Short mmCIF file of C-alpha atoms in Angstrom, two decimals:
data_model
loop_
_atom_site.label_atom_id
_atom_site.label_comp_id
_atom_site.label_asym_id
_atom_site.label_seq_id
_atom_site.Cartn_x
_atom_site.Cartn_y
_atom_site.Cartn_z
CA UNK A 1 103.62 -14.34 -37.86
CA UNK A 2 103.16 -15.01 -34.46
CA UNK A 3 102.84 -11.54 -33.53
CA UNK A 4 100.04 -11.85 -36.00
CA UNK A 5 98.17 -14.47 -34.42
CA UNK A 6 98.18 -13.21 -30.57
CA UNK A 7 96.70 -10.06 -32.33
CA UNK A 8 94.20 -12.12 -33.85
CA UNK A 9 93.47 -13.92 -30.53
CA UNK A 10 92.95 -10.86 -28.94
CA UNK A 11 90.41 -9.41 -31.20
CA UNK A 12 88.81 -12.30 -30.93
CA UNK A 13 88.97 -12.89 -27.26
CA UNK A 14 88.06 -8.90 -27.34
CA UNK A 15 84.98 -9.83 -29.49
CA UNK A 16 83.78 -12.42 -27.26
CA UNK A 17 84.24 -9.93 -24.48
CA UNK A 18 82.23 -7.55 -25.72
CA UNK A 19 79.34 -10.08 -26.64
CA UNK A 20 79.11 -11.52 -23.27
CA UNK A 21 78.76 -7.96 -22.12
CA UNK A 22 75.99 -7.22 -24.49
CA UNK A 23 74.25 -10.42 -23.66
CA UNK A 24 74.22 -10.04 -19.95
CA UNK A 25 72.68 -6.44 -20.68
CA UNK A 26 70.31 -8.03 -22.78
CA UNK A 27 69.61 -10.97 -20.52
CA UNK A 28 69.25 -8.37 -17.43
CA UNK A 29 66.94 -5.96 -19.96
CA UNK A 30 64.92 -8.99 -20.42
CA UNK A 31 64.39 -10.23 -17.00
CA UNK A 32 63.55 -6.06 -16.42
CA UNK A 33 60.87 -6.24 -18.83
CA UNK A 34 59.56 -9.22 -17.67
CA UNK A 35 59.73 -7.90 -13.92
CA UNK A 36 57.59 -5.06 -15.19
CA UNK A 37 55.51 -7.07 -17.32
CA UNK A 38 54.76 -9.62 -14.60
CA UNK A 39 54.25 -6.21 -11.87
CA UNK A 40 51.69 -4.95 -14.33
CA UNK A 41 49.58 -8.06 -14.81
CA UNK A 42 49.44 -8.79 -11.29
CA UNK A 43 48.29 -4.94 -10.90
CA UNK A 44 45.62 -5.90 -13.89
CA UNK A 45 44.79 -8.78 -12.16
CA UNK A 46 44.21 -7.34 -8.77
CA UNK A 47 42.49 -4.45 -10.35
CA UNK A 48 40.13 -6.86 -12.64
CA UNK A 49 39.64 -8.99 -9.17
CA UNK A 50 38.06 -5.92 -7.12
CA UNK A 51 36.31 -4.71 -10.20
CA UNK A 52 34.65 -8.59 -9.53
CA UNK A 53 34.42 -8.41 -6.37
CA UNK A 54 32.80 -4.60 -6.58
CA UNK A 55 30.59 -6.22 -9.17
CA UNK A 56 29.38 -9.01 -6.89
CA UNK A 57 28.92 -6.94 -3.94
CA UNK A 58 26.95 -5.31 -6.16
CA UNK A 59 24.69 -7.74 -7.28
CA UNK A 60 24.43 -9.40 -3.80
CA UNK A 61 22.95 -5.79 -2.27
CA UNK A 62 20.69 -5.36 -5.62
CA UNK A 63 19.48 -8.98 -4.71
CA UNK A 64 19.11 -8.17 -1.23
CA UNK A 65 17.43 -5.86 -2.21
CA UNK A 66 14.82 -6.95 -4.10
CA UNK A 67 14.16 -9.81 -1.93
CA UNK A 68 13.62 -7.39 1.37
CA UNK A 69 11.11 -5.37 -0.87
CA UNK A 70 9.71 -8.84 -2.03
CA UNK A 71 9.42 -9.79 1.30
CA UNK A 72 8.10 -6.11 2.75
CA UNK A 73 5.25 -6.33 0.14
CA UNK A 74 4.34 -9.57 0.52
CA UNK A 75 4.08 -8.89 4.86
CA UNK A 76 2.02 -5.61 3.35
CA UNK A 77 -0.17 -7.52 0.97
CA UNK A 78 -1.20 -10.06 3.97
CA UNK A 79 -1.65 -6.98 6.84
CA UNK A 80 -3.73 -5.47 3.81
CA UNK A 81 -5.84 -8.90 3.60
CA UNK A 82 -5.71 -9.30 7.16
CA UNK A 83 -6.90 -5.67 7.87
CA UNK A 84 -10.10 -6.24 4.97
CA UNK A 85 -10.69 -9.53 6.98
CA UNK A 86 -11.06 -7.99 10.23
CA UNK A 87 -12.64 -4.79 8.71
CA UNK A 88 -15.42 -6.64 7.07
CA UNK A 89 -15.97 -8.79 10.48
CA UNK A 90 -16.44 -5.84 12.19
CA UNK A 91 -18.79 -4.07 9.86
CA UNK A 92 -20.52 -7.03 9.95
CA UNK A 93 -20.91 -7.33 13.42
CA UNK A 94 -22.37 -3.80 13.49
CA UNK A 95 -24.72 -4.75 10.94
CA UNK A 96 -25.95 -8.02 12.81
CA UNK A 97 -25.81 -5.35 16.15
CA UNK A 98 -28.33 -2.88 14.69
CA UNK A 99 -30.71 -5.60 13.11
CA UNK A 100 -30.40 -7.22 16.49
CA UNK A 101 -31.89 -4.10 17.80
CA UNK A 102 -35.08 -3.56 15.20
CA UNK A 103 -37.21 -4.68 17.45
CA UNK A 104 -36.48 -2.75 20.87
CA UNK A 105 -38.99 0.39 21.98
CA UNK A 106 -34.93 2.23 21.69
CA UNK A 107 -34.62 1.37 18.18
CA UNK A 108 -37.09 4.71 18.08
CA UNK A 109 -34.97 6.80 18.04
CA UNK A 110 -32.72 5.37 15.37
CA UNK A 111 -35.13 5.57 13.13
CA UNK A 112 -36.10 8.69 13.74
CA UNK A 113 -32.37 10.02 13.37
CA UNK A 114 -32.12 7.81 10.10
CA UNK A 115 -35.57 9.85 9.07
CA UNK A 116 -34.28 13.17 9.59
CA UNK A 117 -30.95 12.49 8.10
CA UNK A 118 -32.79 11.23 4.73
CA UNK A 119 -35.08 14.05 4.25
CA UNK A 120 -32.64 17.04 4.90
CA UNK A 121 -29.93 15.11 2.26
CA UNK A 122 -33.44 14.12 -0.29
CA UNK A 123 -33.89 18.15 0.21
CA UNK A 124 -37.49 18.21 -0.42
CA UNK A 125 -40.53 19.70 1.23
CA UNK A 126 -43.02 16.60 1.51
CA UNK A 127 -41.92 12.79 1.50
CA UNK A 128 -42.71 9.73 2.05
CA UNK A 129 -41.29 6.95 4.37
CA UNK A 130 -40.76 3.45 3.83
CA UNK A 131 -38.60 0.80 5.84
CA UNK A 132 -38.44 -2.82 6.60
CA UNK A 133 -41.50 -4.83 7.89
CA UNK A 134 -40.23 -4.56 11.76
CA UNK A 135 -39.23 -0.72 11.18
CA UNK A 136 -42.65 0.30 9.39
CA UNK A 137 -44.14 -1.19 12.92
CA UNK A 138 -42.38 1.41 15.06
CA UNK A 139 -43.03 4.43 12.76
CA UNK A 140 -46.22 5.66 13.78
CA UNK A 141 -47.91 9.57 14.35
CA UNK A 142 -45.70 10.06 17.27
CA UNK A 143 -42.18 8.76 15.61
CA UNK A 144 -42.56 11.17 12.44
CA UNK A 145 -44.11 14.02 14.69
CA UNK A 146 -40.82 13.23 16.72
CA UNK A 147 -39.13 14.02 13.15
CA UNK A 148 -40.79 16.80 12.04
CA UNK A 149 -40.00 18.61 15.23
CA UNK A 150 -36.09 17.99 14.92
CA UNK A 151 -36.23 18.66 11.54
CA UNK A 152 -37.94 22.15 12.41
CA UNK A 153 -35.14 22.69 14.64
CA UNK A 154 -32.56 21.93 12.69
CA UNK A 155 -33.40 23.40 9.29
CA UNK A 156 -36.21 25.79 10.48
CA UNK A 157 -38.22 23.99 7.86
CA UNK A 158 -42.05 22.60 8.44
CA UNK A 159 -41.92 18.91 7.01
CA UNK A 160 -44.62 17.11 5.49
CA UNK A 161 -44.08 13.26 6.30
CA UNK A 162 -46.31 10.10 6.09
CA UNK A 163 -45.45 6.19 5.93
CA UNK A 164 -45.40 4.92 2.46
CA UNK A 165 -48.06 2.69 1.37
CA UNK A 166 -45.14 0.54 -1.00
CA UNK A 167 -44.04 -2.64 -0.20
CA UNK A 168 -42.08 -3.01 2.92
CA UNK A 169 -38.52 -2.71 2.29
CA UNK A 170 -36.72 -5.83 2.02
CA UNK A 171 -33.23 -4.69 4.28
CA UNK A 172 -32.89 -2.33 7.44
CA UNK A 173 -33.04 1.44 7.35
CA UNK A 174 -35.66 3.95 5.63
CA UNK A 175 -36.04 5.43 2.49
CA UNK A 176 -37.77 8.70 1.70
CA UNK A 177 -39.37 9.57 -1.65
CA UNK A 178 -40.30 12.53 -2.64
CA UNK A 179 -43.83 13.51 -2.83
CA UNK A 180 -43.25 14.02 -6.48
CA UNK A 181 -41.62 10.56 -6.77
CA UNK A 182 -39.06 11.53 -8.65
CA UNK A 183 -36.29 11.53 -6.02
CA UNK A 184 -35.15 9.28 -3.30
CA UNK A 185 -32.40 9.27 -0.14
CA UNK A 186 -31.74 5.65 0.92
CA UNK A 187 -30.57 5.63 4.35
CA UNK A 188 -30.65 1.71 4.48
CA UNK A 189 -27.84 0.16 6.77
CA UNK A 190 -25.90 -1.41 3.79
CA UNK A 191 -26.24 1.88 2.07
CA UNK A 192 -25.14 3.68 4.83
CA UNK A 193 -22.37 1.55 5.41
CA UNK A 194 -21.22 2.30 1.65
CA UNK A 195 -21.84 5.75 2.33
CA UNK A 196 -19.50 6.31 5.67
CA UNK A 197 -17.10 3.47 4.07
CA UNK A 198 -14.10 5.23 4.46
CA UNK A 199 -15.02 6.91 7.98
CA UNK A 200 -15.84 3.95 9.41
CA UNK A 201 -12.91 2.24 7.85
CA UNK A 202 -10.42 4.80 9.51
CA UNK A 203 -12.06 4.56 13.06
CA UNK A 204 -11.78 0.67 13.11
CA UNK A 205 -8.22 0.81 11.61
CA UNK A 206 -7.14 3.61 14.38
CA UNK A 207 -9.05 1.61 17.35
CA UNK A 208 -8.12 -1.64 16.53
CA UNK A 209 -5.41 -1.89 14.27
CA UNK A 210 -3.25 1.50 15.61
CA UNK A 211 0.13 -0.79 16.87
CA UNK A 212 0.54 -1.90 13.15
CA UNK A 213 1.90 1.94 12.60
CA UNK A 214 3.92 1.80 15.42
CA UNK A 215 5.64 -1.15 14.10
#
């Protein structure tokens, strides 16, 4: 019988044994998994932390971005109005210069260049030639034989000119009409101004405004 018993005992202290065994393996299996488990979330989270902190970098440079091209075109939209300001000052300014001069015994030739311009661009062979009240004063028999003779030399041609009997033009510069009537050039100085727009506009902009390239 009492053989019996310490037999029992030991099975049972054998049992016990075996179940500490198997719960300190499952214990230290547990605390393994959760070593991992803990390892890879704090991977995830560092991993999810530079994906946010790619993703704000990111968004700050797109945002810098835009604002430094905000920025460039608005500096570019003022040197734009700034440049139309000064342009427009300046082509006034010639304007003012060459009505300033409509009166001078020099302003001759002018005209006469303006006269000889208009008929070889009107093209015909006979025309007439109108200009402002002032002008029509300095255009007389010697001023359009002055013409004539340039235009001879220039186009070979034998032009028939003679001062308009219209109404004295109401702005500076000549017209010529053709003898016909049908066809015009208007050398005027606003028109001419239109004309040479874009020449004139690059010679101010590379005489006066050159250092904004540089810049």
């Amino acid at each position: 019988m009492e053989s019996a018993e310490k037999g029992k005992a030991e099975l049972i202290s054998g049992i016990e044994s075996d179940a500490r065994i198997e719960e300190e393996a499952i214990i230290k299996d547990a605390e393994k998994r959760a070593a991992e488990k803990r390892k890879y979330s704090e991977k995830k989270i560092e991993a999810l932390l530079n994906d946010a902190r790619s993703e704000a970098q990111r968004q700050a440079e797109a945002v810098k971005r835009k604002i430094l091209s905000g920025v460039k075109l608005e500096l570019k939209r003022n040197s734009m109005s700034v440049r139309s300001v000064l342009i427009k000052e300046i082509m006034n300014r010639v304007e003012n210069k060459l009505a300033s001069m409509a009166g001078d015994e020099n302003y001759r030739s002018v005209l006469i260049n303006w006269i000889v311009e208009a008929f070889i661009g009107l093209g015909a062979e006979a025309a007439q030639i109108n200009a402002s009240q002032k002008e029509r004063a300095l255009i007389d028999d010697r001023l359009i034989s002055e013409a004539k003779e340039i235009i001879h030399i220039q186009t070979n041609k034998q032009a028939q000119l003679k001062l308009s009997d219209a109404e004295p033009l109401k702005y500076q510069g000549v017209v010529l009409t053709a003898a016909d009537g049908r066809t015009a050039f208007n050398n005027q100085v606003k028109t001419r101004m239109l004309r040479n727009q874009r020449e004139i506009r690059t010679l101010i902009y590379n005489a006066v405004l050159a250092d904004d390239r540089k810049e």
